[in-house]
Amino acid sequence: MVLVGLAIAAELLVNSRALVVRYEGRWFFPTYGRIHTGREFDLNYDYEVNYRDLKKHFATQPSGNWLVLAPVPFGPLENAYPGETFKPRPPDWERGNYLGTDQINRDILARLLYGFRNALIFAGCFIVLTYLIGITLGCLMGYFGGWFDLLVQRLIEIWSNIPFLFVVIKIGRAHV
């Protein structure tokens, strides 16, 4: 249950966007809101703000602007060392790479947490779909009976003799 809770709250723990921004008396919640450009915070660009750089920018000004970043301030697909060579790096507690980075500079903890969440979503959808098909077929077999019941029961017996793992692999590869 702890892991499921972590997967549900992934954006609050691992995210390249700020959780809360206080800028010139206004509140922003970029994690669950819209994308904010650099112009909104008086920066010289029109694309999405790099909140780690914005935090450094706020630290140099005595204006009282501040922001709160997630404990791991990197996304699962983000290059944690832009402009540097691609290589795995050891954990760096100061930067927030608590498990280090992979061979193309992506944060390992971010990838683990978001990958686990994707696996949980896939498993949940698979279970719901399996139950929907099973309950629907069972109801139809009970309602119609006779030859329909016998035919579907034979198909179920054939299907149940196919190894489960093989079916999951085939279904998973069909979606890739």
Short mmCIF file of N, CA and C in Angstrom, two decimals:
data_model
loop_
_atom_site.label_atom_id
_atom_site.label_comp_id
_atom_site.label_asym_id
_atom_site.label_seq_id
_atom_site.Cartn_x
_atom_site.Cartn_y
_atom_site.Cartn_z
N MET A 1 0.82 -1.19 0.00
CA MET A 1 0.00 0.00 0.00
C MET A 1 0.86 1.26 0.00
N VAL A 2 2.03 1.19 0.65
CA VAL A 2 2.93 2.33 0.66
C VAL A 2 3.41 2.62 -0.76
N LEU A 3 3.77 1.58 -1.50
CA LEU A 3 4.23 1.77 -2.88
C LEU A 3 3.13 2.32 -3.77
N VAL A 4 1.91 1.85 -3.58
CA VAL A 4 0.78 2.38 -4.36
C VAL A 4 0.56 3.84 -4.02
N GLY A 5 0.66 4.19 -2.74
CA GLY A 5 0.53 5.59 -2.34
C GLY A 5 1.62 6.45 -2.95
N LEU A 6 2.86 5.94 -2.99
CA LEU A 6 3.94 6.67 -3.63
C LEU A 6 3.68 6.85 -5.13
N ALA A 7 3.15 5.83 -5.77
CA ALA A 7 2.87 5.92 -7.20
C ALA A 7 1.76 6.93 -7.48
N ILE A 8 0.77 6.98 -6.61
CA ILE A 8 -0.32 7.94 -6.79
C ILE A 8 0.19 9.37 -6.62
N ALA A 9 1.08 9.57 -5.66
CA ALA A 9 1.59 10.91 -5.36
C ALA A 9 2.92 11.18 -6.07
N ALA A 10 3.18 10.54 -7.19
CA ALA A 10 4.48 10.66 -7.86
C ALA A 10 4.83 12.10 -8.20
N GLU A 11 3.86 12.88 -8.65
CA GLU A 11 4.16 14.26 -9.03
C GLU A 11 4.59 15.12 -7.84
N LEU A 12 4.15 14.75 -6.66
CA LEU A 12 4.53 15.53 -5.47
C LEU A 12 5.93 15.18 -4.99
N LEU A 13 6.44 14.03 -5.40
CA LEU A 13 7.75 13.57 -4.94
C LEU A 13 8.84 13.69 -6.00
N VAL A 14 8.46 13.43 -7.25
CA VAL A 14 9.42 13.41 -8.36
C VAL A 14 8.81 14.20 -9.50
N ASN A 15 9.38 15.39 -9.78
CA ASN A 15 8.77 16.25 -10.78
C ASN A 15 9.72 17.39 -11.11
N SER A 16 9.81 17.74 -12.38
CA SER A 16 10.68 18.86 -12.75
C SER A 16 9.97 20.21 -12.63
N ARG A 17 8.67 20.19 -12.42
CA ARG A 17 7.94 21.43 -12.20
C ARG A 17 7.87 21.74 -10.70
N ALA A 18 7.68 23.00 -10.40
CA ALA A 18 7.55 23.41 -9.00
C ALA A 18 6.19 23.00 -8.45
N LEU A 19 6.14 22.71 -7.18
CA LEU A 19 4.87 22.39 -6.54
C LEU A 19 4.07 23.67 -6.28
N VAL A 20 4.76 24.69 -5.77
CA VAL A 20 4.15 25.99 -5.46
C VAL A 20 5.13 27.09 -5.83
N VAL A 21 4.62 28.14 -6.46
CA VAL A 21 5.43 29.33 -6.75
C VAL A 21 4.70 30.54 -6.20
N ARG A 22 5.42 31.36 -5.45
CA ARG A 22 4.90 32.64 -4.96
C ARG A 22 5.70 33.72 -5.67
N TYR A 23 5.03 34.44 -6.57
CA TYR A 23 5.73 35.45 -7.38
C TYR A 23 4.92 36.74 -7.39
N GLU A 24 5.51 37.79 -6.85
CA GLU A 24 4.92 39.12 -6.79
C GLU A 24 3.48 39.10 -6.27
N GLY A 25 3.29 38.39 -5.17
CA GLY A 25 1.98 38.34 -4.53
C GLY A 25 0.99 37.37 -5.14
N ARG A 26 1.37 36.69 -6.20
CA ARG A 26 0.47 35.72 -6.85
C ARG A 26 0.95 34.30 -6.58
N TRP A 27 0.00 33.37 -6.51
CA TRP A 27 0.29 31.97 -6.27
C TRP A 27 0.15 31.20 -7.58
N PHE A 28 1.09 30.30 -7.84
CA PHE A 28 1.06 29.41 -9.00
C PHE A 28 1.24 27.98 -8.52
N PHE A 29 0.54 27.06 -9.16
CA PHE A 29 0.65 25.63 -8.85
C PHE A 29 0.94 24.88 -10.15
N PRO A 30 2.19 24.94 -10.64
CA PRO A 30 2.53 24.40 -11.96
C PRO A 30 2.40 22.89 -12.09
N THR A 31 2.54 22.15 -11.01
CA THR A 31 2.48 20.69 -11.12
C THR A 31 1.14 20.24 -11.65
N TYR A 32 0.06 20.81 -11.17
CA TYR A 32 -1.27 20.39 -11.60
C TYR A 32 -1.99 21.47 -12.39
N GLY A 33 -1.27 22.47 -12.84
CA GLY A 33 -1.89 23.54 -13.60
C GLY A 33 -1.34 23.59 -15.01
N ARG A 34 -1.49 24.75 -15.60
CA ARG A 34 -1.03 24.92 -16.98
C ARG A 34 0.48 25.18 -17.01
N ILE A 35 1.03 25.18 -18.21
CA ILE A 35 2.44 25.46 -18.41
C ILE A 35 2.67 26.97 -18.33
N HIS A 36 3.66 27.36 -17.57
CA HIS A 36 4.01 28.77 -17.42
C HIS A 36 5.29 29.05 -18.20
N THR A 37 5.29 30.14 -18.93
CA THR A 37 6.47 30.51 -19.72
C THR A 37 7.39 31.40 -18.91
N GLY A 38 8.61 31.57 -19.42
CA GLY A 38 9.58 32.42 -18.74
C GLY A 38 9.13 33.87 -18.66
N ARG A 39 8.37 34.34 -19.64
CA ARG A 39 7.90 35.73 -19.64
C ARG A 39 7.02 36.04 -18.42
N GLU A 40 6.30 35.05 -17.93
CA GLU A 40 5.43 35.27 -16.77
C GLU A 40 6.22 35.59 -15.51
N PHE A 41 7.50 35.19 -15.51
CA PHE A 41 8.35 35.44 -14.35
C PHE A 41 9.50 36.39 -14.71
N ASP A 42 9.27 37.22 -15.72
CA ASP A 42 10.24 38.22 -16.18
C ASP A 42 11.57 37.61 -16.61
N LEU A 43 11.50 36.46 -17.27
CA LEU A 43 12.70 35.86 -17.87
C LEU A 43 12.64 36.08 -19.38
N ASN A 44 13.74 35.89 -20.06
CA ASN A 44 13.85 36.28 -21.47
C ASN A 44 13.47 35.17 -22.45
N TYR A 45 12.50 34.33 -22.17
CA TYR A 45 12.12 33.29 -23.12
C TYR A 45 10.63 32.98 -23.03
N ASP A 46 10.12 32.39 -24.13
CA ASP A 46 8.68 32.12 -24.24
C ASP A 46 8.33 30.63 -24.08
N TYR A 47 9.27 29.81 -23.71
CA TYR A 47 8.97 28.39 -23.49
C TYR A 47 8.84 28.12 -21.99
N GLU A 48 8.57 26.86 -21.65
CA GLU A 48 8.29 26.52 -20.25
C GLU A 48 9.48 26.84 -19.34
N VAL A 49 9.15 27.31 -18.17
CA VAL A 49 10.16 27.71 -17.18
C VAL A 49 10.93 26.49 -16.69
N ASN A 50 12.23 26.66 -16.54
CA ASN A 50 13.04 25.68 -15.84
C ASN A 50 13.00 26.11 -14.38
N TYR A 51 12.25 25.38 -13.57
CA TYR A 51 12.00 25.81 -12.19
C TYR A 51 13.24 25.72 -11.31
N ARG A 52 14.19 24.84 -11.64
CA ARG A 52 15.44 24.82 -10.87
C ARG A 52 16.21 26.12 -11.10
N ASP A 53 16.25 26.59 -12.36
CA ASP A 53 16.91 27.87 -12.64
C ASP A 53 16.13 29.04 -12.03
N LEU A 54 14.81 28.94 -12.04
CA LEU A 54 13.99 30.01 -11.46
C LEU A 54 14.25 30.12 -9.95
N LYS A 55 14.44 28.99 -9.30
CA LYS A 55 14.74 29.01 -7.87
C LYS A 55 16.06 29.72 -7.60
N LYS A 56 17.06 29.44 -8.45
CA LYS A 56 18.35 30.15 -8.31
C LYS A 56 18.18 31.64 -8.58
N HIS A 57 17.36 31.97 -9.57
CA HIS A 57 17.09 33.37 -9.90
C HIS A 57 16.42 34.09 -8.72
N PHE A 58 15.43 33.45 -8.10
CA PHE A 58 14.76 34.04 -6.95
C PHE A 58 15.73 34.24 -5.78
N ALA A 59 16.69 33.31 -5.62
CA ALA A 59 17.64 33.40 -4.51
C ALA A 59 18.56 34.62 -4.65
N THR A 60 18.78 35.08 -5.89
CA THR A 60 19.65 36.24 -6.10
C THR A 60 18.93 37.57 -5.93
N GLN A 61 17.59 37.53 -5.80
CA GLN A 61 16.81 38.76 -5.67
C GLN A 61 16.22 38.86 -4.26
N PRO A 62 16.21 40.03 -3.69
CA PRO A 62 15.64 40.21 -2.35
C PRO A 62 14.14 40.50 -2.38
N SER A 63 13.43 40.07 -3.42
CA SER A 63 12.04 40.47 -3.62
C SER A 63 11.03 39.65 -2.81
N GLY A 64 11.43 38.55 -2.22
CA GLY A 64 10.48 37.73 -1.46
C GLY A 64 9.77 36.69 -2.31
N ASN A 65 10.15 36.55 -3.56
CA ASN A 65 9.60 35.49 -4.40
C ASN A 65 10.26 34.17 -4.03
N TRP A 66 9.50 33.10 -4.08
CA TRP A 66 10.04 31.79 -3.71
C TRP A 66 9.25 30.70 -4.41
N LEU A 67 9.80 29.48 -4.38
CA LEU A 67 9.11 28.32 -4.91
C LEU A 67 9.54 27.08 -4.16
N VAL A 68 8.71 26.06 -4.24
CA VAL A 68 8.99 24.77 -3.61
C VAL A 68 9.06 23.72 -4.70
N LEU A 69 10.20 23.05 -4.78
CA LEU A 69 10.38 21.96 -5.74
C LEU A 69 10.13 20.62 -5.07
N ALA A 70 9.86 19.60 -5.88
CA ALA A 70 9.71 18.24 -5.37
C ALA A 70 11.05 17.76 -4.81
N PRO A 71 11.05 16.79 -3.91
CA PRO A 71 12.33 16.30 -3.37
C PRO A 71 13.29 15.80 -4.45
N VAL A 72 12.75 15.21 -5.52
CA VAL A 72 13.56 14.82 -6.68
C VAL A 72 13.13 15.74 -7.81
N PRO A 73 13.92 16.77 -8.12
CA PRO A 73 13.47 17.79 -9.06
C PRO A 73 13.73 17.46 -10.54
N PHE A 74 13.56 16.21 -10.93
CA PHE A 74 13.77 15.79 -12.31
C PHE A 74 12.60 14.93 -12.77
N GLY A 75 12.26 15.03 -14.04
CA GLY A 75 11.25 14.18 -14.64
C GLY A 75 11.85 12.87 -15.11
N PRO A 76 11.01 11.87 -15.42
CA PRO A 76 11.54 10.56 -15.82
C PRO A 76 12.23 10.56 -17.18
N LEU A 77 11.93 11.52 -18.03
CA LEU A 77 12.53 11.55 -19.37
C LEU A 77 13.51 12.70 -19.53
N GLU A 78 13.77 13.42 -18.47
CA GLU A 78 14.58 14.63 -18.52
C GLU A 78 16.07 14.32 -18.36
N ASN A 79 16.89 15.01 -19.12
CA ASN A 79 18.33 14.91 -19.00
C ASN A 79 18.75 15.70 -17.76
N ALA A 80 19.30 15.01 -16.78
CA ALA A 80 19.69 15.66 -15.53
C ALA A 80 20.99 16.44 -15.65
N TYR A 81 21.76 16.17 -16.71
CA TYR A 81 23.02 16.88 -16.95
C TYR A 81 23.05 17.37 -18.40
N PRO A 82 22.22 18.36 -18.74
CA PRO A 82 22.20 18.82 -20.13
C PRO A 82 23.54 19.43 -20.55
N GLY A 83 23.93 19.14 -21.77
CA GLY A 83 25.19 19.68 -22.29
C GLY A 83 26.42 18.89 -21.90
N GLU A 84 26.26 17.86 -21.07
CA GLU A 84 27.41 17.05 -20.67
C GLU A 84 27.33 15.70 -21.36
N THR A 85 28.40 14.94 -21.28
CA THR A 85 28.44 13.63 -21.95
C THR A 85 27.45 12.66 -21.31
N PHE A 86 26.95 11.75 -22.13
CA PHE A 86 26.04 10.72 -21.64
C PHE A 86 26.86 9.64 -20.95
N LYS A 87 26.60 9.45 -19.67
CA LYS A 87 27.24 8.37 -18.93
C LYS A 87 26.49 8.18 -17.62
N PRO A 88 26.48 6.98 -17.09
CA PRO A 88 25.85 6.77 -15.78
C PRO A 88 26.62 7.53 -14.70
N ARG A 89 25.87 8.08 -13.77
CA ARG A 89 26.51 8.84 -12.70
C ARG A 89 26.08 8.30 -11.35
N PRO A 90 26.96 8.38 -10.37
CA PRO A 90 26.60 7.90 -9.03
C PRO A 90 25.61 8.84 -8.36
N PRO A 91 25.02 8.41 -7.26
CA PRO A 91 24.09 9.29 -6.54
C PRO A 91 24.73 10.63 -6.17
N ASP A 92 23.93 11.69 -6.29
CA ASP A 92 24.39 13.03 -5.95
C ASP A 92 23.28 13.67 -5.11
N TRP A 93 23.48 13.70 -3.81
CA TRP A 93 22.45 14.17 -2.88
C TRP A 93 22.22 15.67 -3.00
N GLU A 94 23.23 16.42 -3.39
CA GLU A 94 23.07 17.87 -3.52
C GLU A 94 22.17 18.23 -4.70
N ARG A 95 22.28 17.51 -5.80
CA ARG A 95 21.47 17.78 -6.98
C ARG A 95 20.08 17.13 -6.90
N GLY A 96 19.91 16.12 -6.06
CA GLY A 96 18.62 15.43 -5.96
C GLY A 96 18.57 14.15 -6.76
N ASN A 97 19.72 13.65 -7.22
CA ASN A 97 19.80 12.34 -7.89
C ASN A 97 20.14 11.29 -6.84
N TYR A 98 19.15 10.85 -6.10
CA TYR A 98 19.41 9.99 -4.94
C TYR A 98 19.82 8.57 -5.31
N LEU A 99 19.49 8.12 -6.51
CA LEU A 99 19.94 6.81 -6.98
C LEU A 99 20.89 6.94 -8.17
N GLY A 100 21.27 8.14 -8.51
CA GLY A 100 22.15 8.37 -9.64
C GLY A 100 21.37 8.49 -10.94
N THR A 101 22.10 8.43 -12.05
CA THR A 101 21.47 8.54 -13.36
C THR A 101 21.85 7.34 -14.21
N ASP A 102 21.06 7.11 -15.26
CA ASP A 102 21.34 6.00 -16.17
C ASP A 102 22.33 6.44 -17.24
N GLN A 103 22.51 5.63 -18.27
CA GLN A 103 23.53 5.90 -19.28
C GLN A 103 23.25 7.11 -20.15
N ILE A 104 22.02 7.65 -20.14
CA ILE A 104 21.75 8.87 -20.89
C ILE A 104 21.26 10.00 -19.96
N ASN A 105 21.79 9.99 -18.76
CA ASN A 105 21.63 11.08 -17.78
C ASN A 105 20.21 11.27 -17.26
N ARG A 106 19.36 10.26 -17.29
CA ARG A 106 18.02 10.38 -16.71
C ARG A 106 18.05 9.88 -15.27
N ASP A 107 17.30 10.52 -14.41
CA ASP A 107 17.28 10.17 -12.99
C ASP A 107 16.66 8.79 -12.79
N ILE A 108 17.36 7.91 -12.11
CA ILE A 108 16.91 6.53 -11.93
C ILE A 108 15.69 6.46 -11.01
N LEU A 109 15.68 7.22 -9.92
CA LEU A 109 14.54 7.19 -9.01
C LEU A 109 13.26 7.67 -9.71
N ALA A 110 13.37 8.70 -10.52
CA ALA A 110 12.21 9.20 -11.27
C ALA A 110 11.70 8.13 -12.21
N ARG A 111 12.60 7.47 -12.91
CA ARG A 111 12.19 6.43 -13.86
C ARG A 111 11.57 5.23 -13.14
N LEU A 112 12.12 4.86 -11.99
CA LEU A 112 11.54 3.75 -11.22
C LEU A 112 10.13 4.05 -10.74
N LEU A 113 9.94 5.23 -10.19
CA LEU A 113 8.63 5.59 -9.64
C LEU A 113 7.57 5.70 -10.73
N TYR A 114 7.89 6.40 -11.81
CA TYR A 114 6.91 6.54 -12.89
C TYR A 114 6.71 5.21 -13.63
N GLY A 115 7.75 4.41 -13.77
CA GLY A 115 7.61 3.09 -14.38
C GLY A 115 6.72 2.18 -13.54
N PHE A 116 6.89 2.24 -12.22
CA PHE A 116 6.03 1.46 -11.32
C PHE A 116 4.58 1.89 -11.45
N ARG A 117 4.36 3.19 -11.54
CA ARG A 117 2.99 3.68 -11.70
C ARG A 117 2.38 3.21 -13.03
N ASN A 118 3.17 3.25 -14.09
CA ASN A 118 2.67 2.75 -15.38
C ASN A 118 2.33 1.27 -15.30
N ALA A 119 3.16 0.50 -14.61
CA ALA A 119 2.89 -0.93 -14.45
C ALA A 119 1.60 -1.16 -13.65
N LEU A 120 1.39 -0.37 -12.60
CA LEU A 120 0.15 -0.50 -11.82
C LEU A 120 -1.08 -0.14 -12.65
N ILE A 121 -0.98 0.90 -13.45
CA ILE A 121 -2.11 1.30 -14.30
C ILE A 121 -2.41 0.21 -15.31
N PHE A 122 -1.37 -0.34 -15.95
CA PHE A 122 -1.58 -1.42 -16.91
C PHE A 122 -2.20 -2.63 -16.24
N ALA A 123 -1.70 -3.02 -15.07
CA ALA A 123 -2.23 -4.18 -14.37
C ALA A 123 -3.68 -3.95 -13.96
N GLY A 124 -4.01 -2.76 -13.47
CA GLY A 124 -5.39 -2.46 -13.09
C GLY A 124 -6.33 -2.51 -14.28
N CYS A 125 -5.91 -1.93 -15.40
CA CYS A 125 -6.75 -1.97 -16.61
C CYS A 125 -6.91 -3.39 -17.11
N PHE A 126 -5.84 -4.17 -17.04
CA PHE A 126 -5.90 -5.56 -17.48
C PHE A 126 -6.88 -6.36 -16.63
N ILE A 127 -6.85 -6.16 -15.33
CA ILE A 127 -7.76 -6.87 -14.43
C ILE A 127 -9.21 -6.47 -14.69
N VAL A 128 -9.46 -5.17 -14.83
CA VAL A 128 -10.83 -4.70 -15.11
C VAL A 128 -11.33 -5.27 -16.42
N LEU A 129 -10.50 -5.24 -17.45
CA LEU A 129 -10.90 -5.78 -18.75
C LEU A 129 -11.17 -7.28 -18.67
N THR A 130 -10.33 -8.00 -17.94
CA THR A 130 -10.52 -9.44 -17.78
C THR A 130 -11.84 -9.75 -17.09
N TYR A 131 -12.14 -9.03 -16.02
CA TYR A 131 -13.40 -9.25 -15.32
C TYR A 131 -14.60 -8.86 -16.18
N LEU A 132 -14.50 -7.77 -16.91
CA LEU A 132 -15.61 -7.37 -17.78
C LEU A 132 -15.91 -8.44 -18.83
N ILE A 133 -14.86 -8.95 -19.45
CA ILE A 133 -15.06 -10.00 -20.46
C ILE A 133 -15.62 -11.26 -19.80
N GLY A 134 -15.05 -11.65 -18.67
CA GLY A 134 -15.50 -12.87 -18.00
C GLY A 134 -16.94 -12.78 -17.52
N ILE A 135 -17.29 -11.69 -16.90
CA ILE A 135 -18.67 -11.53 -16.39
C ILE A 135 -19.65 -11.45 -17.55
N THR A 136 -19.29 -10.72 -18.60
CA THR A 136 -20.18 -10.61 -19.76
C THR A 136 -20.40 -11.97 -20.41
N LEU A 137 -19.32 -12.70 -20.64
CA LEU A 137 -19.46 -14.04 -21.25
C LEU A 137 -20.25 -14.98 -20.34
N GLY A 138 -19.98 -14.93 -19.04
CA GLY A 138 -20.72 -15.78 -18.11
C GLY A 138 -22.21 -15.47 -18.11
N CYS A 139 -22.56 -14.19 -18.14
CA CYS A 139 -23.98 -13.80 -18.19
C CYS A 139 -24.63 -14.26 -19.48
N LEU A 140 -23.91 -14.07 -20.60
CA LEU A 140 -24.46 -14.50 -21.88
C LEU A 140 -24.63 -16.01 -21.94
N MET A 141 -23.67 -16.75 -21.39
CA MET A 141 -23.77 -18.22 -21.37
C MET A 141 -24.94 -18.66 -20.52
N GLY A 142 -25.15 -18.02 -19.39
CA GLY A 142 -26.28 -18.37 -18.53
C GLY A 142 -27.62 -18.00 -19.15
N TYR A 143 -27.66 -16.88 -19.86
CA TYR A 143 -28.92 -16.42 -20.44
C TYR A 143 -29.33 -17.26 -21.65
N PHE A 144 -28.38 -17.46 -22.58
CA PHE A 144 -28.72 -18.20 -23.79
C PHE A 144 -28.66 -19.71 -23.60
N GLY A 145 -27.68 -20.22 -22.83
CA GLY A 145 -27.57 -21.66 -22.58
C GLY A 145 -27.38 -22.44 -23.87
N GLY A 146 -27.70 -23.74 -23.83
CA GLY A 146 -27.70 -24.59 -25.01
C GLY A 146 -26.38 -24.62 -25.76
N TRP A 147 -26.49 -24.51 -27.10
CA TRP A 147 -25.30 -24.62 -27.95
C TRP A 147 -24.33 -23.46 -27.72
N PHE A 148 -24.84 -22.25 -27.42
CA PHE A 148 -23.96 -21.10 -27.16
C PHE A 148 -23.11 -21.37 -25.92
N ASP A 149 -23.73 -21.92 -24.89
CA ASP A 149 -23.02 -22.24 -23.65
C ASP A 149 -21.92 -23.27 -23.93
N LEU A 150 -22.27 -24.33 -24.67
CA LEU A 150 -21.29 -25.37 -24.98
C LEU A 150 -20.14 -24.84 -25.84
N LEU A 151 -20.45 -24.04 -26.84
CA LEU A 151 -19.42 -23.49 -27.72
C LEU A 151 -18.46 -22.59 -26.94
N VAL A 152 -19.00 -21.67 -26.15
CA VAL A 152 -18.15 -20.75 -25.39
C VAL A 152 -17.34 -21.51 -24.35
N GLN A 153 -17.93 -22.54 -23.74
CA GLN A 153 -17.20 -23.32 -22.75
C GLN A 153 -16.03 -24.05 -23.38
N ARG A 154 -16.20 -24.57 -24.59
CA ARG A 154 -15.08 -25.22 -25.29
C ARG A 154 -13.99 -24.20 -25.62
N LEU A 155 -14.39 -22.98 -26.05
CA LEU A 155 -13.39 -21.94 -26.33
C LEU A 155 -12.64 -21.54 -25.07
N ILE A 156 -13.33 -21.49 -23.95
CA ILE A 156 -12.67 -21.17 -22.67
C ILE A 156 -11.69 -22.26 -22.29
N GLU A 157 -12.05 -23.52 -22.51
CA GLU A 157 -11.13 -24.62 -22.20
C GLU A 157 -9.88 -24.57 -23.07
N ILE A 158 -10.05 -24.24 -24.35
CA ILE A 158 -8.88 -24.11 -25.24
C ILE A 158 -8.01 -22.95 -24.78
N TRP A 159 -8.65 -21.83 -24.50
CA TRP A 159 -7.92 -20.63 -24.08
C TRP A 159 -7.16 -20.87 -22.77
N SER A 160 -7.76 -21.61 -21.83
CA SER A 160 -7.12 -21.83 -20.54
C SER A 160 -5.92 -22.77 -20.64
N ASN A 161 -5.78 -23.49 -21.75
CA ASN A 161 -4.61 -24.35 -21.94
C ASN A 161 -3.42 -23.59 -22.53
N ILE A 162 -3.64 -22.35 -22.97
CA ILE A 162 -2.53 -21.52 -23.45
C ILE A 162 -1.84 -20.91 -22.23
N PRO A 163 -0.53 -21.00 -22.16
CA PRO A 163 0.16 -20.44 -20.98
C PRO A 163 -0.13 -18.95 -20.81
N PHE A 164 -0.41 -18.55 -19.59
CA PHE A 164 -0.81 -17.18 -19.27
C PHE A 164 0.29 -16.18 -19.63
N LEU A 165 1.53 -16.49 -19.31
CA LEU A 165 2.62 -15.56 -19.57
C LEU A 165 2.77 -15.30 -21.06
N PHE A 166 2.61 -16.32 -21.86
CA PHE A 166 2.69 -16.16 -23.31
C PHE A 166 1.63 -15.18 -23.81
N VAL A 167 0.42 -15.29 -23.28
CA VAL A 167 -0.68 -14.39 -23.67
C VAL A 167 -0.36 -12.95 -23.27
N VAL A 168 0.13 -12.75 -22.07
CA VAL A 168 0.46 -11.40 -21.60
C VAL A 168 1.57 -10.81 -22.46
N ILE A 169 2.56 -11.59 -22.81
CA ILE A 169 3.64 -11.10 -23.67
C ILE A 169 3.09 -10.71 -25.03
N LYS A 170 2.23 -11.52 -25.60
CA LYS A 170 1.66 -11.22 -26.91
C LYS A 170 0.79 -9.95 -26.86
N ILE A 171 -0.01 -9.82 -25.83
CA ILE A 171 -0.85 -8.63 -25.70
C ILE A 171 0.02 -7.39 -25.52
N GLY A 172 1.05 -7.49 -24.69
CA GLY A 172 1.95 -6.36 -24.44
C GLY A 172 2.71 -5.96 -25.68
N ARG A 173 3.17 -6.93 -26.47
CA ARG A 173 3.93 -6.60 -27.69
C ARG A 173 3.02 -6.05 -28.78
N ALA A 174 1.73 -6.38 -28.74
CA ALA A 174 0.80 -5.86 -29.73
C ALA A 174 0.59 -4.37 -29.54
N HIS A 175 0.78 -3.87 -28.31
CA HIS A 175 0.56 -2.44 -28.02
C HIS A 175 1.83 -1.62 -28.22
N VAL A 176 2.96 -2.26 -28.44
CA VAL A 176 4.22 -1.52 -28.59
C VAL A 176 4.43 -1.04 -29.99
#
